[in-house]
Amino acid sequence: MPQETQREEEVVPPSPSPDSGGSKPAVATRPAPARPAPKPTVPSGWKVLLHNDDVNEMGYVVDTVSRIARLNLPAATRCMVEAHRKGVSLVTVTHRERAEFLEEQFRSCRLIVTIEPEA
């Protein structure tokens, strides 16, 4: 079965006729070029950062990070150790509303957490 292809029609100037009085070029229609579908807007990510503190015990921090951020124990432990050694650790990247919610949750548990837009 042969594949049909779209053909563009050409604008052909008409031949002048004595009874037309004036000649206008014949305008042929061309199919409109296909426009790409608009891409859906993806909200930019927000980083939730856990900061080191000298007040809370390591076990409490691991349990709290695991419970609030829904991380497994090895991931929560990694966050706690990284924050302890480097001063800050990335807990998760999420949309803004959830990042703000997590920040409030961590602060209510006396943990220092900040959020910032992902670059």
PDB file of C-alpha atoms in Angstrom:
ATOM      1  CA  MET A   1       0.000   0.000   0.000  1.00  0.00           C
ATOM      2  CA  PRO A   2       1.721   3.234  -1.060  1.00  0.00           C
ATOM      3  CA  GLN A   3       2.177   5.834   1.594  1.00  0.00           C
ATOM      4  CA  GLU A   4       0.397   9.117   0.975  1.00  0.00           C
ATOM      5  CA  THR A   5       2.466  12.253   1.221  1.00  0.00           C
ATOM      6  CA  GLN A   6       1.233  15.769   1.669  1.00  0.00           C
ATOM      7  CA  ARG A   7       1.915  18.004  -1.265  1.00  0.00           C
ATOM      8  CA  GLU A   8       2.259  21.711  -1.017  1.00  0.00           C
ATOM      9  CA  GLU A   9       0.331  23.651  -3.605  1.00  0.00           C
ATOM     10  CA  GLU A  10       2.170  26.389  -5.402  1.00  0.00           C
ATOM     11  CA  VAL A  11       1.071  29.962  -5.938  1.00  0.00           C
ATOM     12  CA  VAL A  12       0.615  30.310  -9.655  1.00  0.00           C
ATOM     13  CA  PRO A  13       0.120  33.747 -11.125  1.00  0.00           C
ATOM     14  CA  PRO A  14      -2.882  33.738 -13.471  1.00  0.00           C
ATOM     15  CA  SER A  15      -2.523  34.596 -17.064  1.00  0.00           C
ATOM     16  CA  PRO A  16      -4.070  37.963 -17.744  1.00  0.00           C
ATOM     17  CA  SER A  17      -7.439  37.727 -19.397  1.00  0.00           C
ATOM     18  CA  PRO A  18      -8.902  40.589 -21.356  1.00  0.00           C
ATOM     19  CA  ASP A  19     -12.326  40.453 -19.623  1.00  0.00           C
ATOM     20  CA  SER A  20     -11.053  40.369 -16.016  1.00  0.00           C
ATOM     21  CA  GLY A  21     -10.028  44.011 -16.001  1.00  0.00           C
ATOM     22  CA  GLY A  22      -7.206  43.358 -13.570  1.00  0.00           C
ATOM     23  CA  SER A  23      -5.394  40.321 -12.610  1.00  0.00           C
ATOM     24  CA  LYS A  24      -4.939  39.036  -9.078  1.00  0.00           C
ATOM     25  CA  PRO A  25      -2.581  36.195  -8.392  1.00  0.00           C
ATOM     26  CA  ALA A  26      -4.308  32.946  -7.623  1.00  0.00           C
ATOM     27  CA  VAL A  27      -3.653  32.024  -4.021  1.00  0.00           C
ATOM     28  CA  ALA A  28      -3.395  28.394  -3.266  1.00  0.00           C
ATOM     29  CA  THR A  29      -3.645  27.205   0.292  1.00  0.00           C
ATOM     30  CA  ARG A  30      -0.835  25.447   2.034  1.00  0.00           C
ATOM     31  CA  PRO A  31      -1.387  23.229   4.983  1.00  0.00           C
ATOM     32  CA  ALA A  32      -0.241  24.883   8.192  1.00  0.00           C
ATOM     33  CA  PRO A  33       3.043  23.545   9.466  1.00  0.00           C
ATOM     34  CA  ALA A  34       2.637  21.146  12.350  1.00  0.00           C
ATOM     35  CA  ARG A  35       3.403  22.810  15.662  1.00  0.00           C
ATOM     36  CA  PRO A  36       4.905  20.750  18.416  1.00  0.00           C
ATOM     37  CA  ALA A  37       2.597  20.075  21.314  1.00  0.00           C
ATOM     38  CA  PRO A  38       3.312  22.360  24.269  1.00  0.00           C
ATOM     39  CA  LYS A  39       5.357  20.698  26.972  1.00  0.00           C
ATOM     40  CA  PRO A  40       3.684  20.469  30.350  1.00  0.00           C
ATOM     41  CA  THR A  41       5.208  22.725  32.938  1.00  0.00           C
ATOM     42  CA  VAL A  42       7.089  20.714  35.514  1.00  0.00           C
ATOM     43  CA  PRO A  43       7.427  22.435  38.853  1.00  0.00           C
ATOM     44  CA  SER A  44      11.015  22.945  39.789  1.00  0.00           C
ATOM     45  CA  GLY A  45      12.377  20.813  42.582  1.00  0.00           C
ATOM     46  CA  TRP A  46      13.164  21.999  46.090  1.00  0.00           C
ATOM     47  CA  LYS A  47      15.968  20.528  48.143  1.00  0.00           C
ATOM     48  CA  VAL A  48      15.370  19.627  51.783  1.00  0.00           C
ATOM     49  CA  LEU A  49      18.676  20.001  53.648  1.00  0.00           C
ATOM     50  CA  LEU A  50      19.441  18.593  57.092  1.00  0.00           C
ATOM     51  CA  HIS A  51      21.983  20.602  59.104  1.00  0.00           C
ATOM     52  CA  ASN A  52      24.256  19.330  61.838  1.00  0.00           C
ATOM     53  CA  ASP A  53      23.501  20.262  65.421  1.00  0.00           C
ATOM     54  CA  ASP A  54      25.195  19.500  68.706  1.00  0.00           C
ATOM     55  CA  VAL A  55      21.951  19.049  70.651  1.00  0.00           C
ATOM     56  CA  ASN A  56      20.229  15.933  69.286  1.00  0.00           C
ATOM     57  CA  GLU A  57      21.542  12.386  69.618  1.00  0.00           C
ATOM     58  CA  MET A  58      22.417  10.534  66.425  1.00  0.00           C
ATOM     59  CA  GLY A  59      19.825   7.782  66.991  1.00  0.00           C
ATOM     60  CA  TYR A  60      17.076  10.362  67.460  1.00  0.00           C
ATOM     61  CA  VAL A  61      18.075  12.125  64.226  1.00  0.00           C
ATOM     62  CA  VAL A  62      18.085   8.843  62.268  1.00  0.00           C
ATOM     63  CA  ASP A  63      14.678   7.825  63.624  1.00  0.00           C
ATOM     64  CA  THR A  64      13.185  11.264  62.937  1.00  0.00           C
ATOM     65  CA  VAL A  65      14.573  11.500  59.394  1.00  0.00           C
ATOM     66  CA  SER A  66      13.361   7.975  58.666  1.00  0.00           C
ATOM     67  CA  ARG A  67       9.866   8.684  59.997  1.00  0.00           C
ATOM     68  CA  ILE A  68       9.296  12.158  58.512  1.00  0.00           C
ATOM     69  CA  ALA A  69      11.068  11.839  55.149  1.00  0.00           C
ATOM     70  CA  ARG A  70      10.005   8.191  54.746  1.00  0.00           C
ATOM     71  CA  LEU A  71      13.545   6.992  54.175  1.00  0.00           C
ATOM     72  CA  ASN A  72      14.771   3.526  55.058  1.00  0.00           C
ATOM     73  CA  LEU A  73      17.203   3.269  57.969  1.00  0.00           C
ATOM     74  CA  PRO A  74      20.395   3.052  55.850  1.00  0.00           C
ATOM     75  CA  ALA A  75      19.407   6.187  53.882  1.00  0.00           C
ATOM     76  CA  ALA A  76      18.441   8.059  57.047  1.00  0.00           C
ATOM     77  CA  THR A  77      21.730   7.013  58.657  1.00  0.00           C
ATOM     78  CA  ARG A  78      23.649   8.227  55.604  1.00  0.00           C
ATOM     79  CA  CYS A  79      21.905  11.638  55.865  1.00  0.00           C
ATOM     80  CA  MET A  80      22.704  11.913  59.568  1.00  0.00           C
ATOM     81  CA  VAL A  81      26.371  10.934  59.122  1.00  0.00           C
ATOM     82  CA  GLU A  82      26.834  13.286  56.167  1.00  0.00           C
ATOM     83  CA  ALA A  83      25.270  16.178  58.103  1.00  0.00           C
ATOM     84  CA  HIS A  84      27.472  15.326  61.094  1.00  0.00           C
ATOM     85  CA  ARG A  85      30.690  15.233  59.034  1.00  0.00           C
ATOM     86  CA  LYS A  86      30.056  17.925  56.417  1.00  0.00           C
ATOM     87  CA  GLY A  87      27.591  20.156  58.242  1.00  0.00           C
ATOM     88  CA  VAL A  88      24.690  19.618  55.832  1.00  0.00           C
ATOM     89  CA  SER A  89      23.068  16.724  53.970  1.00  0.00           C
ATOM     90  CA  LEU A  90      20.499  16.462  51.189  1.00  0.00           C
ATOM     91  CA  VAL A  91      17.482  14.552  52.492  1.00  0.00           C
ATOM     92  CA  THR A  92      15.242  14.717  49.425  1.00  0.00           C
ATOM     93  CA  VAL A  93      14.195  16.808  46.418  1.00  0.00           C
ATOM     94  CA  THR A  94      10.481  17.391  46.021  1.00  0.00           C
ATOM     95  CA  HIS A  95       7.938  20.008  45.022  1.00  0.00           C
ATOM     96  CA  ARG A  96       7.762  23.237  46.997  1.00  0.00           C
ATOM     97  CA  GLU A  97       4.655  22.522  49.066  1.00  0.00           C
ATOM     98  CA  ARG A  98       5.979  19.175  50.289  1.00  0.00           C
ATOM     99  CA  ALA A  99       9.403  20.692  51.004  1.00  0.00           C
ATOM    100  CA  GLU A 100       7.761  23.381  53.141  1.00  0.00           C
ATOM    101  CA  PHE A 101       5.706  20.730  54.924  1.00  0.00           C
ATOM    102  CA  LEU A 102       8.794  18.596  55.632  1.00  0.00           C
ATOM    103  CA  GLU A 103      10.644  21.653  56.925  1.00  0.00           C
ATOM    104  CA  GLU A 104       7.831  22.329  59.404  1.00  0.00           C
ATOM    105  CA  GLN A 105       7.748  18.694  60.473  1.00  0.00           C
ATOM    106  CA  PHE A 106      11.501  18.562  61.119  1.00  0.00           C
ATOM    107  CA  ARG A 107      11.452  21.865  63.005  1.00  0.00           C
ATOM    108  CA  SER A 108       8.661  20.609  65.250  1.00  0.00           C
ATOM    109  CA  CYS A 109      11.039  17.763  66.175  1.00  0.00           C
ATOM    110  CA  ARG A 110      13.853  20.243  66.955  1.00  0.00           C
ATOM    111  CA  LEU A 111      15.955  19.401  63.879  1.00  0.00           C
ATOM    112  CA  ILE A 112      17.540  22.118  61.759  1.00  0.00           C
ATOM    113  CA  VAL A 113      16.310  21.815  58.194  1.00  0.00           C
ATOM    114  CA  THR A 114      16.280  24.338  55.369  1.00  0.00           C
ATOM    115  CA  ILE A 115      14.823  24.246  51.878  1.00  0.00           C
ATOM    116  CA  GLU A 116      16.128  25.847  48.708  1.00  0.00           C
ATOM    117  CA  PRO A 117      15.284  25.679  45.009  1.00  0.00           C
ATOM    118  CA  GLU A 118      17.126  23.125  42.964  1.00  0.00           C
ATOM    119  CA  ALA A 119      19.559  24.778  40.556  1.00  0.00           C
TER     120      ALA A 119
END
